[in-house]
Amino acid sequence: MLKAKNEPLTESYYYILLCLYNKPNHGYGIMQDTIILSEGNVKIGSGTMYGATSNMMKKGWIRETESENPEDKRKRLYELTPLGKEILEQEVTRLKRLVKGSEIILGGK
C-alpha cells in the first residue's frame, strides 16, 4: 500500500477518479459518464475538467496514456495510477463511514 494522504475529494475529483477506475477515458467521456453516474446531479464543465486533471496529474493520481485506436490518437486519454486508485478507494471507505453513521442516527431514512 502506498500510504496516500487521506483528504476528502471534491465531487469533480471523485467522479473523475471513479470514471477512470476500470479503464482509461478522455475528458469528454468522463464528463458524460459523470452525468450518468450522478443521475444528472453533477456536471463537470471543460474548464473544471482540465484544471482537475492537471492537478491530479501533478499529485500522481492519474496520467496521460495513448489510445490503441488510431482514430483517437489526438485525444488525451487519462488513466488511474496505483496512487489514484488508492485515493479513490479511501474516499469510498470514508463516504461509507459517513453514511453508516447517518443511518444510525436517522434510522435508515
PDB file of C-alpha atoms in Angstrom:
ATOM      1  CA  MET A   1       0.000   0.000   0.000  1.00  0.00           C
ATOM      2  CA  LEU A   2       1.259   3.485  -0.850  1.00  0.00           C
ATOM      3  CA  LYS A   3       0.079   5.360   2.271  1.00  0.00           C
ATOM      4  CA  ALA A   4      -1.651   8.116   0.345  1.00  0.00           C
ATOM      5  CA  LYS A   5      -2.780  11.260   2.126  1.00  0.00           C
ATOM      6  CA  ASN A   6      -6.410  10.797   3.059  1.00  0.00           C
ATOM      7  CA  GLU A   7      -8.182  14.012   2.108  1.00  0.00           C
ATOM      8  CA  PRO A   8     -11.850  14.469   1.239  1.00  0.00           C
ATOM      9  CA  LEU A   9     -12.342  14.802  -2.513  1.00  0.00           C
ATOM     10  CA  THR A  10     -14.481  17.357  -4.278  1.00  0.00           C
ATOM     11  CA  GLU A  11     -17.338  15.906  -6.288  1.00  0.00           C
ATOM     12  CA  SER A  12     -15.458  16.656  -9.503  1.00  0.00           C
ATOM     13  CA  TYR A  13     -12.311  14.863  -8.351  1.00  0.00           C
ATOM     14  CA  TYR A  14     -14.371  11.948  -7.026  1.00  0.00           C
ATOM     15  CA  TYR A  15     -16.263  11.425 -10.260  1.00  0.00           C
ATOM     16  CA  ILE A  16     -13.194  11.830 -12.463  1.00  0.00           C
ATOM     17  CA  LEU A  17     -11.352   9.155 -10.479  1.00  0.00           C
ATOM     18  CA  LEU A  18     -14.452   6.956 -10.433  1.00  0.00           C
ATOM     19  CA  CYS A  19     -14.840   7.238 -14.206  1.00  0.00           C
ATOM     20  CA  LEU A  20     -11.237   6.087 -14.647  1.00  0.00           C
ATOM     21  CA  TYR A  21     -11.401   3.191 -12.192  1.00  0.00           C
ATOM     22  CA  ASN A  22     -11.964   0.427 -14.751  1.00  0.00           C
ATOM     23  CA  LYS A  23     -10.493   1.899 -17.925  1.00  0.00           C
ATOM     24  CA  PRO A  24      -8.784   4.939 -19.418  1.00  0.00           C
ATOM     25  CA  ASN A  25     -11.060   7.637 -20.762  1.00  0.00           C
ATOM     26  CA  HIS A  26     -10.862  11.045 -22.424  1.00  0.00           C
ATOM     27  CA  GLY A  27     -12.184  14.280 -20.938  1.00  0.00           C
ATOM     28  CA  TYR A  28     -15.467  14.361 -22.841  1.00  0.00           C
ATOM     29  CA  GLY A  29     -16.150  10.726 -21.950  1.00  0.00           C
ATOM     30  CA  ILE A  30     -15.509  11.458 -18.279  1.00  0.00           C
ATOM     31  CA  MET A  31     -17.893  14.431 -18.393  1.00  0.00           C
ATOM     32  CA  GLN A  32     -20.616  12.278 -19.979  1.00  0.00           C
ATOM     33  CA  ASP A  33     -20.071   9.349 -17.600  1.00  0.00           C
ATOM     34  CA  THR A  34     -20.255  11.707 -14.615  1.00  0.00           C
ATOM     35  CA  ILE A  35     -23.712  12.855 -15.667  1.00  0.00           C
ATOM     36  CA  ILE A  36     -24.844   9.229 -15.896  1.00  0.00           C
ATOM     37  CA  LEU A  37     -23.244   8.082 -12.620  1.00  0.00           C
ATOM     38  CA  SER A  38     -24.555  11.077 -10.679  1.00  0.00           C
ATOM     39  CA  GLU A  39     -28.024  10.761 -12.245  1.00  0.00           C
ATOM     40  CA  GLY A  40     -27.648  14.266 -13.633  1.00  0.00           C
ATOM     41  CA  ASN A  41     -26.760  15.854 -10.283  1.00  0.00           C
ATOM     42  CA  VAL A  42     -23.119  16.585 -11.142  1.00  0.00           C
ATOM     43  CA  LYS A  43     -21.947  18.139 -14.394  1.00  0.00           C
ATOM     44  CA  ILE A  44     -18.263  18.776 -14.928  1.00  0.00           C
ATOM     45  CA  GLY A  45     -17.521  21.621 -17.328  1.00  0.00           C
ATOM     46  CA  SER A  46     -14.477  21.582 -19.572  1.00  0.00           C
ATOM     47  CA  GLY A  47     -12.631  24.208 -17.501  1.00  0.00           C
ATOM     48  CA  THR A  48     -13.153  22.233 -14.307  1.00  0.00           C
ATOM     49  CA  MET A  49     -12.286  19.001 -16.085  1.00  0.00           C
ATOM     50  CA  TYR A  50      -8.955  20.125 -17.427  1.00  0.00           C
ATOM     51  CA  GLY A  51      -7.991  22.035 -14.279  1.00  0.00           C
ATOM     52  CA  ALA A  52      -8.770  18.971 -12.168  1.00  0.00           C
ATOM     53  CA  THR A  53      -6.942  16.539 -14.443  1.00  0.00           C
ATOM     54  CA  SER A  54      -3.908  18.819 -14.480  1.00  0.00           C
ATOM     55  CA  ASN A  55      -3.875  18.955 -10.666  1.00  0.00           C
ATOM     56  CA  MET A  56      -4.403  15.218 -10.337  1.00  0.00           C
ATOM     57  CA  MET A  57      -1.523  14.532 -12.732  1.00  0.00           C
ATOM     58  CA  LYS A  58       0.721  16.738 -10.563  1.00  0.00           C
ATOM     59  CA  LYS A  59      -0.366  14.741  -7.492  1.00  0.00           C
ATOM     60  CA  GLY A  60       0.387  11.485  -9.315  1.00  0.00           C
ATOM     61  CA  TRP A  61      -3.206  10.234  -9.164  1.00  0.00           C
ATOM     62  CA  ILE A  62      -3.720   9.997 -12.937  1.00  0.00           C
ATOM     63  CA  ARG A  63      -1.524  10.040 -16.021  1.00  0.00           C
ATOM     64  CA  GLU A  64      -1.997  10.539 -19.725  1.00  0.00           C
ATOM     65  CA  THR A  65      -1.916   7.475 -21.916  1.00  0.00           C
ATOM     66  CA  GLU A  66      -2.281   6.817 -25.627  1.00  0.00           C
ATOM     67  CA  SER A  67      -5.243   5.163 -27.264  1.00  0.00           C
ATOM     68  CA  GLU A  68      -4.712   1.995 -29.227  1.00  0.00           C
ATOM     69  CA  ASN A  69      -7.340   3.238 -31.683  1.00  0.00           C
ATOM     70  CA  PRO A  70      -5.609   5.225 -34.480  1.00  0.00           C
ATOM     71  CA  GLU A  71      -8.673   7.488 -34.819  1.00  0.00           C
ATOM     72  CA  ASP A  72      -8.281   8.594 -31.192  1.00  0.00           C
ATOM     73  CA  LYS A  73      -4.543   9.338 -31.242  1.00  0.00           C
ATOM     74  CA  ARG A  74      -5.171  13.083 -30.886  1.00  0.00           C
ATOM     75  CA  LYS A  75      -7.464  12.716 -27.855  1.00  0.00           C
ATOM     76  CA  ARG A  76      -5.951  12.964 -24.395  1.00  0.00           C
ATOM     77  CA  LEU A  77      -6.707   9.780 -22.538  1.00  0.00           C
ATOM     78  CA  TYR A  78      -6.307   9.571 -18.794  1.00  0.00           C
ATOM     79  CA  GLU A  79      -5.834   6.540 -16.585  1.00  0.00           C
ATOM     80  CA  LEU A  80      -5.583   5.985 -12.847  1.00  0.00           C
ATOM     81  CA  THR A  81      -2.227   5.359 -11.261  1.00  0.00           C
ATOM     82  CA  PRO A  82      -1.950   2.947  -8.329  1.00  0.00           C
ATOM     83  CA  LEU A  83      -1.896   6.001  -6.042  1.00  0.00           C
ATOM     84  CA  GLY A  84      -5.070   7.354  -7.693  1.00  0.00           C
ATOM     85  CA  LYS A  85      -6.794   4.011  -7.193  1.00  0.00           C
ATOM     86  CA  GLU A  86      -5.829   4.072  -3.518  1.00  0.00           C
ATOM     87  CA  ILE A  87      -7.098   7.645  -3.128  1.00  0.00           C
ATOM     88  CA  LEU A  88     -10.476   6.708  -4.641  1.00  0.00           C
ATOM     89  CA  GLU A  89     -10.799   3.579  -2.521  1.00  0.00           C
ATOM     90  CA  GLN A  90     -10.022   5.585   0.640  1.00  0.00           C
ATOM     91  CA  GLU A  91     -12.678   8.123  -0.313  1.00  0.00           C
ATOM     92  CA  VAL A  92     -15.276   5.405  -0.865  1.00  0.00           C
ATOM     93  CA  THR A  93     -14.453   3.974   2.564  1.00  0.00           C
ATOM     94  CA  ARG A  94     -14.761   7.448   4.122  1.00  0.00           C
ATOM     95  CA  LEU A  95     -18.125   8.053   2.437  1.00  0.00           C
ATOM     96  CA  LYS A  96     -19.445   4.662   3.573  1.00  0.00           C
ATOM     97  CA  ARG A  97     -18.487   5.562   7.157  1.00  0.00           C
ATOM     98  CA  LEU A  98     -20.389   8.841   6.851  1.00  0.00           C
ATOM     99  CA  VAL A  99     -23.488   7.104   5.520  1.00  0.00           C
ATOM    100  CA  LYS A 100     -23.313   4.387   8.185  1.00  0.00           C
ATOM    101  CA  GLY A 101     -23.187   6.999  10.956  1.00  0.00           C
ATOM    102  CA  SER A 102     -26.065   8.881   9.382  1.00  0.00           C
ATOM    103  CA  GLU A 103     -28.180   5.726   9.173  1.00  0.00           C
ATOM    104  CA  ILE A 104     -27.601   5.024  12.869  1.00  0.00           C
ATOM    105  CA  ILE A 105     -28.882   8.471  13.811  1.00  0.00           C
ATOM    106  CA  LEU A 106     -31.617   8.828  11.188  1.00  0.00           C
ATOM    107  CA  GLY A 107     -32.814   5.231  11.339  1.00  0.00           C
ATOM    108  CA  GLY A 108     -32.298   4.475   7.649  1.00  0.00           C
ATOM    109  CA  LYS A 109     -34.424   7.364   6.359  1.00  0.00           C
TER     110      LYS A 109
END
